[in-house]
Every structure is written in structure tokens, then in C-alpha cells.
Amino acid sequence: MKIKVNEQLIGLTPYQPGKPIEDVKRELGLDKITKLASNENPFGSSEKAKEAIRNSLDELALYPDGYARNMREKVAQFIGVDENQLIFGNGSDELIAILCTALLSPAKNTVMANPSFSQYSHNATLQGAEIRMVENINGEHDLDGMLKAIDENTAIVWVCNPNNPTGTYISEEKIVNFIKNVPEHILIVMDEAYNEYSVAEDYPNTLSYLKDYPNMIILRTFSKAYGLAALRVGYGVGDPELITALDPARGPFNTSRIAHAAIVAAVDDQEFIQTCVKANREGLEQFYQFCKENRLDYFPSQANFILIDFNRSGQEVFDYLLRKGFIVRSGTALGYPTSVRITVGSKEQNEEIIQALTEMLGESR
């Protein structure tokens, strides 16, 4: 190809999502596939959200409200912030890209934990910024190490809480101490994609910190607990001046009219969310029991997935489960090569994959 793309794109691979169900059915000739790879909600989405979508189908020819007023008002009211503290994105992935576009350059650096969500480094690379990764300790962010990695050219520090792919979390005491020690010219990004699933008593209420720390933004999504991944809506919460400064980097009409209607209805259906959270906790206990019975190491999770160490190639486990009709994520690409990450499914789905894993372990004994 004679066209020359920017140097930072050379060798950069696109995000690798979980293997599509349709592809696995076709490749392996299987009729039933259970996808437990992308941390989607196994219980779907709110019936109220579905009804709102159906009621919006006659408006497909219309552009959405670029300000997303109805959705903005509903979310602001629900989480207790002002409307001008919100920015919406095509998933929180777009918000990560917006932050990198707005703040990073070849003269800047960004600090993050490793392993953590891959899109932080991906988008930083696109901006030509220096990436400073600080290795996790026992699956958790090394906050002291991250503070030491900061210098006068640091523009963004990323904190994934709960962390993907480990499911571990940072307590309120630890995160407050960390925030206090980050210089005020550096943006602290609190990525809380799985916050609805977190039940730890000392999980931080970061929304209450915003008034004291205008250099912080909180990212959340409707793709996980709300079960609206197909609609691609995430949001950021921060100081109004920060949101105003970031907004020009947001594309016009970046969230759809159908999504606005669905999310307004979904936010009103917190009974659905609580049902899903309860079922998720019960599902995690199924996996914990399986790990204990088979003496397998795992990280206790505050999210809707679990990372299990099988003491063998994670790709080998992935391939075995794929042939049995289960799609999971190999730890090979997640920084844990002898592990797999499994999304917590329904009780029946969990029982089925645990049975398959038990058979796999039995075959190797």
C-alpha cells in the first residue's frame, strides 16, 4: 500500500472482542453456544427499556438530540449531580478516546496499572504519548508505584475500579490517599464500568469526591449491569469546566435516539438491577466453590466475571471450552497466561461450564 498511515498505527492491533457466537457455531458445527466472554448481562435488559425502544421505532429517521437532554436529566437526577457535569459517549470506550485526544500528545505521558483495560494504552498510543505501566500486586493496582511513575509531563492517570481483568477493587481509604497525592494538573480517570456489581462495604463513593477534586472524572457505562451493550452508551462525570473543555472532542449525535429512550426507562427500573446483582453474587459463589474443591487460585471479584488460574495454558483451556460450546476469554491476551476470565452467567449456565471444567480437570489427572 502506497498510502502511509501515522507511525503509531503500525503494529497496533485493534481491540479483540470475545469470539462471536455465530462464528463458533459455523466453525465447530455446534447448535448451542454459551458466551461468557464479554461480561455481558446474562439476564438481558429491563423490560421497561425494551418497551421504550419499541415506542421509539417510528423516530428512526430523526437525528437524536445532540445534548441528550432527556437522558442527561434522568442520569443527573439518579446519581445526584448537575446536568453540566455529564458527558456521554458511544460506550465508555469513546470517552477514553476523547480524553486521550484532548489531553495526550508525544510530549506527554500517561500512567496506568498492568494488566488493566487495554483501551487506555491503545488510545494513548494513537496520540503518540509515552505509556507508563505499573505492574499489579496480587491482581491489585500498585498505587504507590503509580504515584512514583508520575512526573511533570504526566497528563492522565487511569484507575480501573473494579479492575478488568482481575475483578479486584480499591478500597475507599486507599483511593482517597491516592487522589490526595496526585498533582492537581493531572487528570485522574476513575473507570467504574462494573460499579453496580460492587458490594464491598468499603467500595469508594467517588461521586462525593468531585467537589474537592476537580481533576477527576468518573466513567460509567450502561453496557454491563444494565444489559444495554448493543446500544453503546457510557458517561463521564466531572467538574463542569472539565466537561465543557472536553465536549468539542465529542462527535455530533454520538448517542442514538433509541438509546436515550431506553436508558431513561432502564434507570427507572432499579429492581431489575438489584435482581441481577443478587444473581451475580450467587453465581460467583458457584465458581468460588468450584475453585476451592479443585484447589485453583482465583481473584475474589467485585465485578461480573472471575479470573481463574488453571496452572496450564489459558489458551488450552479456552480451546477445550470452545469445543464444548462455551466462549470465554483466554488469559493469554490479558496478562495472565495460565488463567481464563469467565463471565458469570445464569445459575444453569454456571453449572454447565463448571461441569465442563470439572471434566477437563478429570481428564488430566
mmCIF file of C-alpha atoms in Angstrom:
data_model
loop_
_atom_site.group_PDB
_atom_site.id
_atom_site.type_symbol
_atom_site.label_atom_id
_atom_site.label_comp_id
_atom_site.label_asym_id
_atom_site.label_seq_id
_atom_site.Cartn_x
_atom_site.Cartn_y
_atom_site.Cartn_z
ATOM 1 C CA MET A 1 0.000 0.000 0.000
ATOM 2 C CA LYS A 2 1.382 3.383 -1.007
ATOM 3 C CA ILE A 3 -0.694 5.337 1.478
ATOM 4 C CA LYS A 4 1.307 5.994 4.633
ATOM 5 C CA VAL A 5 -0.589 5.892 7.903
ATOM 6 C CA ASN A 6 0.737 7.565 11.027
ATOM 7 C CA GLU A 7 3.681 5.741 12.548
ATOM 8 C CA GLN A 8 1.905 5.000 15.825
ATOM 9 C CA LEU A 9 -0.653 2.821 13.987
ATOM 10 C CA ILE A 10 1.996 0.482 12.598
ATOM 11 C CA GLY A 11 1.884 -2.774 14.516
ATOM 12 C CA LEU A 12 -1.036 -1.612 16.682
ATOM 13 C CA THR A 13 -3.739 -4.278 16.766
ATOM 14 C CA PRO A 14 -7.464 -3.490 17.003
ATOM 15 C CA TYR A 15 -9.372 -4.384 20.148
ATOM 16 C CA GLN A 16 -10.074 -8.114 20.201
ATOM 17 C CA PRO A 17 -13.609 -8.788 21.465
ATOM 18 C CA GLY A 18 -14.906 -12.168 22.554
ATOM 19 C CA LYS A 19 -15.407 -14.631 19.700
ATOM 20 C CA PRO A 20 -18.881 -14.175 18.120
ATOM 21 C CA ILE A 21 -21.454 -16.883 18.765
ATOM 22 C CA GLU A 22 -22.289 -17.164 15.066
ATOM 23 C CA ASP A 23 -18.654 -17.821 14.120
ATOM 24 C CA VAL A 24 -18.264 -20.590 16.699
ATOM 25 C CA LYS A 25 -21.473 -22.304 15.591
ATOM 26 C CA ARG A 26 -20.326 -22.266 11.980
ATOM 27 C CA GLU A 27 -16.720 -23.296 12.632
ATOM 28 C CA LEU A 28 -17.437 -26.145 15.057
ATOM 29 C CA GLY A 29 -20.862 -27.236 13.863
ATOM 30 C CA LEU A 30 -22.421 -26.689 17.281
ATOM 31 C CA ASP A 31 -26.093 -25.903 17.826
ATOM 32 C CA LYS A 32 -25.762 -24.441 21.334
ATOM 33 C CA ILE A 33 -23.204 -21.834 22.295
ATOM 34 C CA THR A 34 -22.917 -20.119 25.672
ATOM 35 C CA LYS A 35 -20.950 -16.892 25.505
ATOM 36 C CA LEU A 36 -19.287 -15.996 28.802
ATOM 37 C CA ALA A 37 -16.500 -13.856 27.378
ATOM 38 C CA SER A 38 -17.512 -10.203 27.195
ATOM 39 C CA ASN A 39 -19.007 -9.565 30.646
ATOM 40 C CA GLU A 40 -22.467 -9.028 29.217
ATOM 41 C CA ASN A 41 -25.535 -9.360 31.416
ATOM 42 C CA PRO A 42 -26.836 -12.956 31.080
ATOM 43 C CA PHE A 43 -30.299 -11.780 32.153
ATOM 44 C CA GLY A 44 -30.647 -9.333 29.278
ATOM 45 C CA SER A 45 -32.076 -5.899 29.929
ATOM 46 C CA SER A 46 -35.043 -4.272 31.606
ATOM 47 C CA GLU A 47 -38.441 -4.960 30.051
ATOM 48 C CA LYS A 48 -39.151 -1.261 30.524
ATOM 49 C CA ALA A 49 -36.138 -0.436 28.361
ATOM 50 C CA LYS A 50 -37.330 -2.820 25.654
ATOM 51 C CA GLU A 51 -40.750 -1.201 25.668
ATOM 52 C CA ALA A 52 -39.170 2.244 25.348
ATOM 53 C CA ILE A 53 -37.201 1.015 22.321
ATOM 54 C CA ARG A 54 -40.352 -0.297 20.664
ATOM 55 C CA ASN A 55 -42.053 3.034 21.241
ATOM 56 C CA SER A 56 -39.140 4.836 19.538
ATOM 57 C CA LEU A 57 -39.121 2.900 16.281
ATOM 58 C CA ASP A 58 -41.199 5.493 14.434
ATOM 59 C CA GLU A 59 -38.440 8.062 15.076
ATOM 60 C CA LEU A 60 -35.636 6.253 13.239
ATOM 61 C CA ALA A 61 -35.486 8.914 10.518
ATOM 62 C CA LEU A 62 -34.729 11.653 13.047
ATOM 63 C CA TYR A 63 -31.330 12.650 14.388
ATOM 64 C CA PRO A 64 -31.046 12.312 18.155
ATOM 65 C CA ASP A 65 -30.904 15.279 20.489
ATOM 66 C CA GLY A 66 -27.208 16.149 20.451
ATOM 67 C CA TYR A 67 -27.432 17.351 24.050
ATOM 68 C CA ALA A 68 -29.223 14.126 25.079
ATOM 69 C CA ARG A 69 -31.457 16.191 27.327
ATOM 70 C CA ASN A 70 -33.884 13.511 28.480
ATOM 71 C CA MET A 71 -31.136 11.014 29.216
ATOM 72 C CA ARG A 72 -28.964 13.714 30.766
ATOM 73 C CA GLU A 73 -31.720 14.859 33.117
ATOM 74 C CA LYS A 74 -32.530 11.293 34.175
ATOM 75 C CA VAL A 75 -28.922 10.257 34.852
ATOM 76 C CA ALA A 76 -28.097 13.519 36.644
ATOM 77 C CA GLN A 77 -31.095 13.127 38.918
ATOM 78 C CA PHE A 78 -30.361 9.474 39.622
ATOM 79 C CA ILE A 79 -26.706 9.889 40.635
ATOM 80 C CA GLY A 80 -27.196 13.295 42.258
ATOM 81 C CA VAL A 81 -25.101 15.624 40.100
ATOM 82 C CA ASP A 82 -25.769 18.681 37.942
ATOM 83 C CA GLU A 83 -26.557 18.157 34.270
ATOM 84 C CA ASN A 84 -23.475 20.115 33.219
ATOM 85 C CA GLN A 85 -21.261 17.569 34.986
ATOM 86 C CA LEU A 86 -22.069 14.863 32.432
ATOM 87 C CA ILE A 87 -20.596 13.884 29.080
ATOM 88 C CA PHE A 88 -21.972 10.949 27.092
ATOM 89 C CA GLY A 89 -20.133 8.658 24.729
ATOM 90 C CA ASN A 90 -20.634 5.767 22.342
ATOM 91 C CA GLY A 91 -19.764 3.453 25.192
ATOM 92 C CA SER A 92 -17.154 4.473 27.735
ATOM 93 C CA ASP A 93 -14.648 3.399 25.060
ATOM 94 C CA GLU A 94 -15.381 6.606 23.166
ATOM 95 C CA LEU A 95 -14.928 8.636 26.329
ATOM 96 C CA ILE A 96 -11.496 7.072 26.816
ATOM 97 C CA ALA A 97 -10.651 8.093 23.252
ATOM 98 C CA ILE A 98 -11.958 11.626 23.875
ATOM 99 C CA LEU A 99 -9.812 12.000 26.986
ATOM 100 C CA CYS A 100 -6.713 10.855 25.137
ATOM 101 C CA THR A 101 -7.437 13.152 22.188
ATOM 102 C CA ALA A 102 -7.955 16.117 24.493
ATOM 103 C CA LEU A 103 -5.008 15.628 26.848
ATOM 104 C CA LEU A 104 -2.290 13.432 25.363
ATOM 105 C CA SER A 105 0.466 14.162 22.847
ATOM 106 C CA PRO A 106 4.032 12.998 22.121
ATOM 107 C CA ALA A 107 5.239 15.437 24.787
ATOM 108 C CA LYS A 108 3.021 13.872 27.468
ATOM 109 C CA ASN A 109 2.913 10.588 29.357
ATOM 110 C CA THR A 110 0.139 8.597 30.969
ATOM 111 C CA VAL A 111 0.253 6.201 33.930
ATOM 112 C CA MET A 112 -1.807 3.034 34.302
ATOM 113 C CA ALA A 113 -1.860 -0.335 36.036
ATOM 114 C CA ASN A 114 -0.870 -3.509 34.228
ATOM 115 C CA PRO A 115 -2.773 -5.633 33.454
ATOM 116 C CA SER A 116 -5.845 -3.428 33.150
ATOM 117 C CA PHE A 117 -8.276 -2.362 30.430
ATOM 118 C CA SER A 118 -6.402 -2.356 27.117
ATOM 119 C CA GLN A 119 -8.086 0.709 25.645
ATOM 120 C CA TYR A 120 -6.151 3.090 27.897
ATOM 121 C CA SER A 121 -2.837 2.188 26.297
ATOM 122 C CA HIS A 122 -4.367 1.714 22.853
ATOM 123 C CA ASN A 123 -5.721 5.250 22.660
ATOM 124 C CA ALA A 124 -2.632 6.739 24.291
ATOM 125 C CA THR A 125 -0.540 5.080 21.591
ATOM 126 C CA LEU A 126 -2.693 6.686 18.905
ATOM 127 C CA GLN A 127 -1.804 10.084 20.369
ATOM 128 C CA GLY A 128 1.899 9.256 20.450
ATOM 129 C CA ALA A 129 2.105 9.629 24.230
ATOM 130 C CA GLU A 130 4.556 7.771 26.455
ATOM 131 C CA ILE A 131 2.840 4.941 28.324
ATOM 132 C CA ARG A 132 3.996 4.120 31.836
ATOM 133 C CA MET A 133 2.640 0.794 33.054
ATOM 134 C CA VAL A 134 2.958 -0.184 36.703
ATOM 135 C CA GLU A 135 2.661 -3.898 37.428
ATOM 136 C CA ASN A 136 -0.186 -5.023 39.670
ATOM 137 C CA ILE A 137 0.483 -6.603 43.043
ATOM 138 C CA ASN A 138 -1.658 -9.697 43.665
ATOM 139 C CA GLY A 139 -4.058 -8.542 40.975
ATOM 140 C CA GLU A 140 -4.495 -5.075 42.507
ATOM 141 C CA HIS A 141 -3.249 -1.655 41.412
ATOM 142 C CA ASP A 142 0.111 -0.703 42.912
ATOM 143 C CA LEU A 143 -0.997 2.816 43.805
ATOM 144 C CA ASP A 144 2.316 3.763 45.400
ATOM 145 C CA GLY A 145 4.126 2.629 42.290
ATOM 146 C CA MET A 146 1.744 4.626 40.126
ATOM 147 C CA LEU A 147 2.411 7.760 42.175
ATOM 148 C CA LYS A 148 6.162 7.259 41.741
ATOM 149 C CA ALA A 149 5.700 6.989 37.961
ATOM 150 C CA ILE A 150 4.143 10.459 37.777
ATOM 151 C CA ASP A 151 6.204 13.465 36.720
ATOM 152 C CA GLU A 152 5.674 16.983 35.369
ATOM 153 C CA ASN A 153 4.758 15.619 31.917
ATOM 154 C CA THR A 154 2.071 13.230 33.144
ATOM 155 C CA ALA A 155 -1.372 14.180 31.826
ATOM 156 C CA ILE A 156 -3.632 11.248 32.773
ATOM 157 C CA VAL A 157 -3.611 8.551 35.465
ATOM 158 C CA TRP A 158 -6.027 5.644 34.917
ATOM 159 C CA VAL A 159 -7.658 3.737 37.775
ATOM 160 C CA CYS A 160 -9.916 0.815 36.875
ATOM 161 C CA ASN A 161 -12.097 0.015 39.864
ATOM 162 C CA PRO A 162 -13.115 -2.821 39.913
ATOM 163 C CA ASN A 163 -10.216 -3.775 37.708
ATOM 164 C CA ASN A 164 -10.622 -5.615 34.431
ATOM 165 C CA PRO A 165 -9.470 -8.430 34.062
ATOM 166 C CA THR A 166 -8.994 -9.342 37.742
ATOM 167 C CA GLY A 167 -12.246 -8.131 39.337
ATOM 168 C CA THR A 168 -10.288 -6.784 42.310
ATOM 169 C CA TYR A 169 -11.157 -3.423 43.814
ATOM 170 C CA ILE A 170 -9.509 -0.494 45.594
ATOM 171 C CA SER A 171 -10.939 0.452 48.981
ATOM 172 C CA GLU A 172 -12.101 3.940 49.885
ATOM 173 C CA GLU A 173 -9.187 4.530 52.259
ATOM 174 C CA LYS A 174 -6.615 3.597 49.620
ATOM 175 C CA ILE A 175 -8.191 5.567 46.801
ATOM 176 C CA VAL A 176 -8.636 8.727 48.881
ATOM 177 C CA ASN A 177 -4.984 8.625 49.909
ATOM 178 C CA PHE A 178 -4.021 8.137 46.260
ATOM 179 C CA ILE A 179 -6.143 11.023 44.964
ATOM 180 C CA LYS A 180 -4.753 13.388 47.581
ATOM 181 C CA ASN A 181 -1.240 12.716 46.328
ATOM 182 C CA VAL A 182 -1.853 13.178 42.606
ATOM 183 C CA PRO A 183 -0.846 16.698 41.477
ATOM 184 C CA GLU A 184 -3.842 18.827 40.552
ATOM 185 C CA HIS A 185 -2.673 19.356 36.950
ATOM 186 C CA ILE A 186 -3.071 15.611 36.250
ATOM 187 C CA LEU A 187 -6.446 14.122 35.322
ATOM 188 C CA ILE A 188 -7.431 11.103 37.423
ATOM 189 C CA VAL A 189 -9.743 8.801 35.468
ATOM 190 C CA MET A 190 -11.827 6.509 37.671
ATOM 191 C CA ASP A 191 -13.155 3.830 35.328
ATOM 192 C CA GLU A 192 -16.111 2.279 37.146
ATOM 193 C CA ALA A 193 -17.692 0.164 34.410
ATOM 194 C CA TYR A 194 -18.601 -2.538 36.955
ATOM 195 C CA ASN A 195 -19.560 -0.346 39.902
ATOM 196 C CA GLU A 196 -23.162 -1.592 40.038
ATOM 197 C CA TYR A 197 -21.877 -5.085 40.768
ATOM 198 C CA SER A 198 -19.608 -3.991 43.612
ATOM 199 C CA VAL A 199 -20.977 -4.878 47.039
ATOM 200 C CA ALA A 200 -17.884 -4.326 49.217
ATOM 201 C CA GLU A 201 -18.717 -2.098 52.178
ATOM 202 C CA ASP A 202 -15.581 -0.012 51.633
ATOM 203 C CA TYR A 203 -16.018 0.412 47.871
ATOM 204 C CA PRO A 204 -15.477 4.157 47.334
ATOM 205 C CA ASN A 205 -18.290 6.596 46.613
ATOM 206 C CA THR A 206 -16.215 8.630 44.176
ATOM 207 C CA LEU A 207 -19.098 10.900 43.220
ATOM 208 C CA SER A 208 -18.756 12.511 46.643
ATOM 209 C CA TYR A 209 -15.111 13.400 45.887
ATOM 210 C CA LEU A 210 -15.792 15.535 42.824
ATOM 211 C CA LYS A 211 -16.379 18.780 44.715
ATOM 212 C CA ASP A 212 -12.911 18.556 46.268
ATOM 213 C CA TYR A 213 -11.034 17.143 43.285
ATOM 214 C CA PRO A 214 -11.885 18.906 40.016
ATOM 215 C CA ASN A 215 -9.036 16.981 38.349
ATOM 216 C CA MET A 216 -11.050 13.739 38.497
ATOM 217 C CA ILE A 217 -13.528 12.224 36.053
ATOM 218 C CA ILE A 218 -15.615 9.098 36.686
ATOM 219 C CA LEU A 219 -16.511 6.811 33.777
ATOM 220 C CA ARG A 220 -19.525 4.526 33.885
ATOM 221 C CA THR A 221 -21.486 2.510 31.343
ATOM 222 C CA PHE A 222 -24.889 1.062 30.545
ATOM 223 C CA SER A 223 -23.296 -1.931 28.799
ATOM 224 C CA LYS A 224 -22.755 -4.144 31.851
ATOM 225 C CA ALA A 225 -25.311 -4.385 34.673
ATOM 226 C CA TYR A 226 -27.961 -2.557 32.622
ATOM 227 C CA GLY A 227 -27.599 -5.073 29.806
ATOM 228 C CA LEU A 228 -27.651 -2.437 27.052
ATOM 229 C CA ALA A 229 -24.299 -3.196 25.412
ATOM 230 C CA ALA A 230 -25.841 -3.154 21.928
ATOM 231 C CA LEU A 231 -26.863 0.484 22.375
ATOM 232 C CA ARG A 232 -23.320 1.649 23.275
ATOM 233 C CA VAL A 233 -23.758 4.380 25.878
ATOM 234 C CA GLY A 234 -21.280 5.353 28.565
ATOM 235 C CA TYR A 235 -20.976 8.553 30.547
ATOM 236 C CA GLY A 236 -18.403 10.620 32.335
ATOM 237 C CA VAL A 237 -18.975 12.690 35.474
ATOM 238 C CA GLY A 238 -16.681 15.561 36.351
ATOM 239 C CA ASP A 239 -16.209 19.221 37.102
ATOM 240 C CA PRO A 240 -18.343 21.411 34.782
ATOM 241 C CA GLU A 241 -15.284 23.276 33.485
ATOM 242 C CA LEU A 242 -13.593 19.995 32.606
ATOM 243 C CA ILE A 243 -16.706 18.687 30.838
ATOM 244 C CA THR A 244 -17.003 21.927 28.837
ATOM 245 C CA ALA A 245 -13.357 21.687 27.820
ATOM 246 C CA LEU A 246 -13.744 18.053 26.687
ATOM 247 C CA ASP A 247 -17.015 18.430 24.785
ATOM 248 C CA PRO A 248 -15.536 19.739 21.498
ATOM 249 C CA ALA A 249 -13.730 16.384 21.121
ATOM 250 C CA ARG A 250 -17.071 14.556 21.208
ATOM 251 C CA GLY A 251 -18.634 13.725 17.864
ATOM 252 C CA PRO A 252 -22.064 15.160 16.975
ATOM 253 C CA PHE A 253 -25.061 12.903 17.620
ATOM 254 C CA ASN A 254 -22.731 10.284 19.166
ATOM 255 C CA THR A 255 -25.514 8.548 21.109
ATOM 256 C CA SER A 256 -28.729 7.407 19.455
ATOM 257 C CA ARG A 257 -32.320 8.470 19.957
ATOM 258 C CA ILE A 258 -33.304 4.863 20.727
ATOM 259 C CA ALA A 259 -30.559 4.638 23.339
ATOM 260 C CA HIS A 260 -31.765 7.804 25.043
ATOM 261 C CA ALA A 261 -35.278 6.394 25.411
ATOM 262 C CA ALA A 262 -34.072 3.001 26.601
ATOM 263 C CA ILE A 263 -31.737 4.419 29.222
ATOM 264 C CA VAL A 264 -34.354 6.761 30.677
ATOM 265 C CA ALA A 265 -36.570 3.711 31.199
ATOM 266 C CA ALA A 266 -33.733 1.471 32.406
ATOM 267 C CA VAL A 267 -32.617 3.908 35.088
ATOM 268 C CA ASP A 268 -36.156 3.861 36.462
ATOM 269 C CA ASP A 269 -36.042 0.062 36.761
ATOM 270 C CA GLN A 270 -33.594 -0.394 39.630
ATOM 271 C CA GLU A 271 -35.448 -3.520 40.728
ATOM 272 C CA PHE A 272 -34.033 -5.217 37.628
ATOM 273 C CA ILE A 273 -30.509 -4.076 38.510
ATOM 274 C CA GLN A 274 -30.757 -5.344 42.072
ATOM 275 C CA THR A 275 -32.050 -8.703 40.859
ATOM 276 C CA CYS A 276 -29.061 -9.013 38.535
ATOM 277 C CA VAL A 277 -26.588 -8.009 41.253
ATOM 278 C CA LYS A 278 -28.003 -10.616 43.644
ATOM 279 C CA ALA A 279 -27.851 -13.336 40.994
ATOM 280 C CA ASN A 280 -24.297 -12.320 40.124
ATOM 281 C CA ARG A 281 -23.187 -12.725 43.756
ATOM 282 C CA GLU A 282 -24.777 -16.168 43.866
ATOM 283 C CA GLY A 283 -23.064 -17.067 40.607
ATOM 284 C CA LEU A 284 -19.672 -16.009 41.907
ATOM 285 C CA GLU A 285 -20.179 -18.292 44.899
ATOM 286 C CA GLN A 286 -20.693 -21.197 42.479
ATOM 287 C CA PHE A 287 -17.288 -20.505 40.942
ATOM 288 C CA TYR A 288 -15.621 -19.943 44.326
ATOM 289 C CA GLN A 289 -16.843 -23.344 45.482
ATOM 290 C CA PHE A 290 -15.589 -24.969 42.280
ATOM 291 C CA CYS A 291 -12.156 -23.358 42.750
ATOM 292 C CA LYS A 292 -11.928 -24.451 46.376
ATOM 293 C CA GLU A 293 -12.910 -28.025 45.562
ATOM 294 C CA ASN A 294 -10.241 -28.190 42.851
ATOM 295 C CA ARG A 295 -7.593 -26.133 44.676
ATOM 296 C CA LEU A 296 -7.473 -23.482 41.967
ATOM 297 C CA ASP A 297 -6.331 -19.924 42.614
ATOM 298 C CA TYR A 298 -8.665 -17.084 41.704
ATOM 299 C CA PHE A 299 -9.217 -13.424 42.471
ATOM 300 C CA PRO A 300 -12.305 -12.655 44.585
ATOM 301 C CA SER A 301 -14.360 -10.448 42.301
ATOM 302 C CA GLN A 302 -16.395 -7.283 42.732
ATOM 303 C CA ALA A 303 -17.453 -7.458 39.091
ATOM 304 C CA ASN A 304 -19.500 -9.882 36.974
ATOM 305 C CA PHE A 305 -16.585 -12.091 35.969
ATOM 306 C CA ILE A 306 -13.924 -14.218 37.597
ATOM 307 C CA LEU A 307 -10.291 -14.838 36.634
ATOM 308 C CA ILE A 308 -9.260 -18.418 37.457
ATOM 309 C CA ASP A 309 -5.718 -19.798 37.301
ATOM 310 C CA PHE A 310 -5.752 -23.350 35.887
ATOM 311 C CA ASN A 311 -1.967 -23.807 36.090
ATOM 312 C CA ARG A 312 -1.850 -24.552 32.373
ATOM 313 C CA SER A 313 -2.067 -22.551 29.178
ATOM 314 C CA GLY A 314 -5.121 -20.321 29.251
ATOM 315 C CA GLN A 315 -5.391 -20.826 25.503
ATOM 316 C CA GLU A 316 -5.575 -24.585 26.069
ATOM 317 C CA VAL A 317 -8.484 -24.105 28.483
ATOM 318 C CA PHE A 318 -10.132 -21.679 26.054
ATOM 319 C CA ASP A 319 -9.862 -24.192 23.194
ATOM 320 C CA TYR A 320 -11.241 -27.037 25.323
ATOM 321 C CA LEU A 321 -14.259 -24.989 26.386
ATOM 322 C CA LEU A 322 -14.831 -23.746 22.846
ATOM 323 C CA ARG A 323 -15.174 -27.319 21.609
ATOM 324 C CA LYS A 324 -17.725 -27.858 24.390
ATOM 325 C CA GLY A 325 -19.729 -24.824 23.267
ATOM 326 C CA PHE A 326 -18.508 -22.204 25.763
ATOM 327 C CA ILE A 327 -16.826 -18.947 24.782
ATOM 328 C CA VAL A 328 -14.595 -17.424 27.482
ATOM 329 C CA ARG A 329 -11.529 -15.164 27.395
ATOM 330 C CA SER A 330 -8.086 -16.693 27.463
ATOM 331 C CA GLY A 331 -5.792 -15.016 29.954
ATOM 332 C CA THR A 332 -3.013 -15.121 27.359
ATOM 333 C CA ALA A 333 -4.044 -11.727 25.988
ATOM 334 C CA LEU A 334 -4.988 -10.375 29.406
ATOM 335 C CA GLY A 335 -1.625 -10.650 31.145
ATOM 336 C CA TYR A 336 -2.411 -13.917 32.924
ATOM 337 C CA PRO A 337 -1.279 -16.683 30.542
ATOM 338 C CA THR A 338 -2.309 -19.624 32.744
ATOM 339 C CA SER A 339 -5.772 -18.232 33.506
ATOM 340 C CA VAL A 340 -9.130 -17.698 31.846
ATOM 341 C CA ARG A 341 -11.679 -14.984 32.542
ATOM 342 C CA ILE A 342 -15.238 -16.235 32.747
ATOM 343 C CA THR A 343 -18.306 -14.005 32.783
ATOM 344 C CA VAL A 344 -20.754 -15.018 35.492
ATOM 345 C CA GLY A 345 -23.834 -16.407 33.774
ATOM 346 C CA SER A 346 -27.184 -17.643 34.965
ATOM 347 C CA LYS A 347 -27.230 -20.414 37.571
ATOM 348 C CA GLU A 348 -27.770 -23.004 34.835
ATOM 349 C CA GLN A 349 -25.000 -21.601 32.611
ATOM 350 C CA ASN A 350 -22.598 -21.589 35.532
ATOM 351 C CA GLU A 351 -23.451 -25.186 36.386
ATOM 352 C CA GLU A 352 -22.894 -26.250 32.787
ATOM 353 C CA ILE A 353 -19.489 -24.615 32.363
ATOM 354 C CA ILE A 354 -18.354 -25.805 35.791
ATOM 355 C CA GLN A 355 -19.297 -29.342 34.741
ATOM 356 C CA ALA A 356 -17.222 -28.946 31.564
ATOM 357 C CA LEU A 357 -14.270 -27.609 33.551
ATOM 358 C CA THR A 358 -14.561 -30.455 36.060
ATOM 359 C CA GLU A 359 -14.429 -32.946 33.192
ATOM 360 C CA MET A 360 -11.376 -31.173 31.776
ATOM 361 C CA LEU A 361 -9.561 -31.361 35.100
ATOM 362 C CA GLY A 362 -10.542 -35.022 35.488
ATOM 363 C CA GLU A 363 -9.099 -35.910 32.089
ATOM 364 C CA SER A 364 -5.703 -34.547 33.067
ATOM 365 C CA ARG A 365 -5.428 -36.353 36.391
#
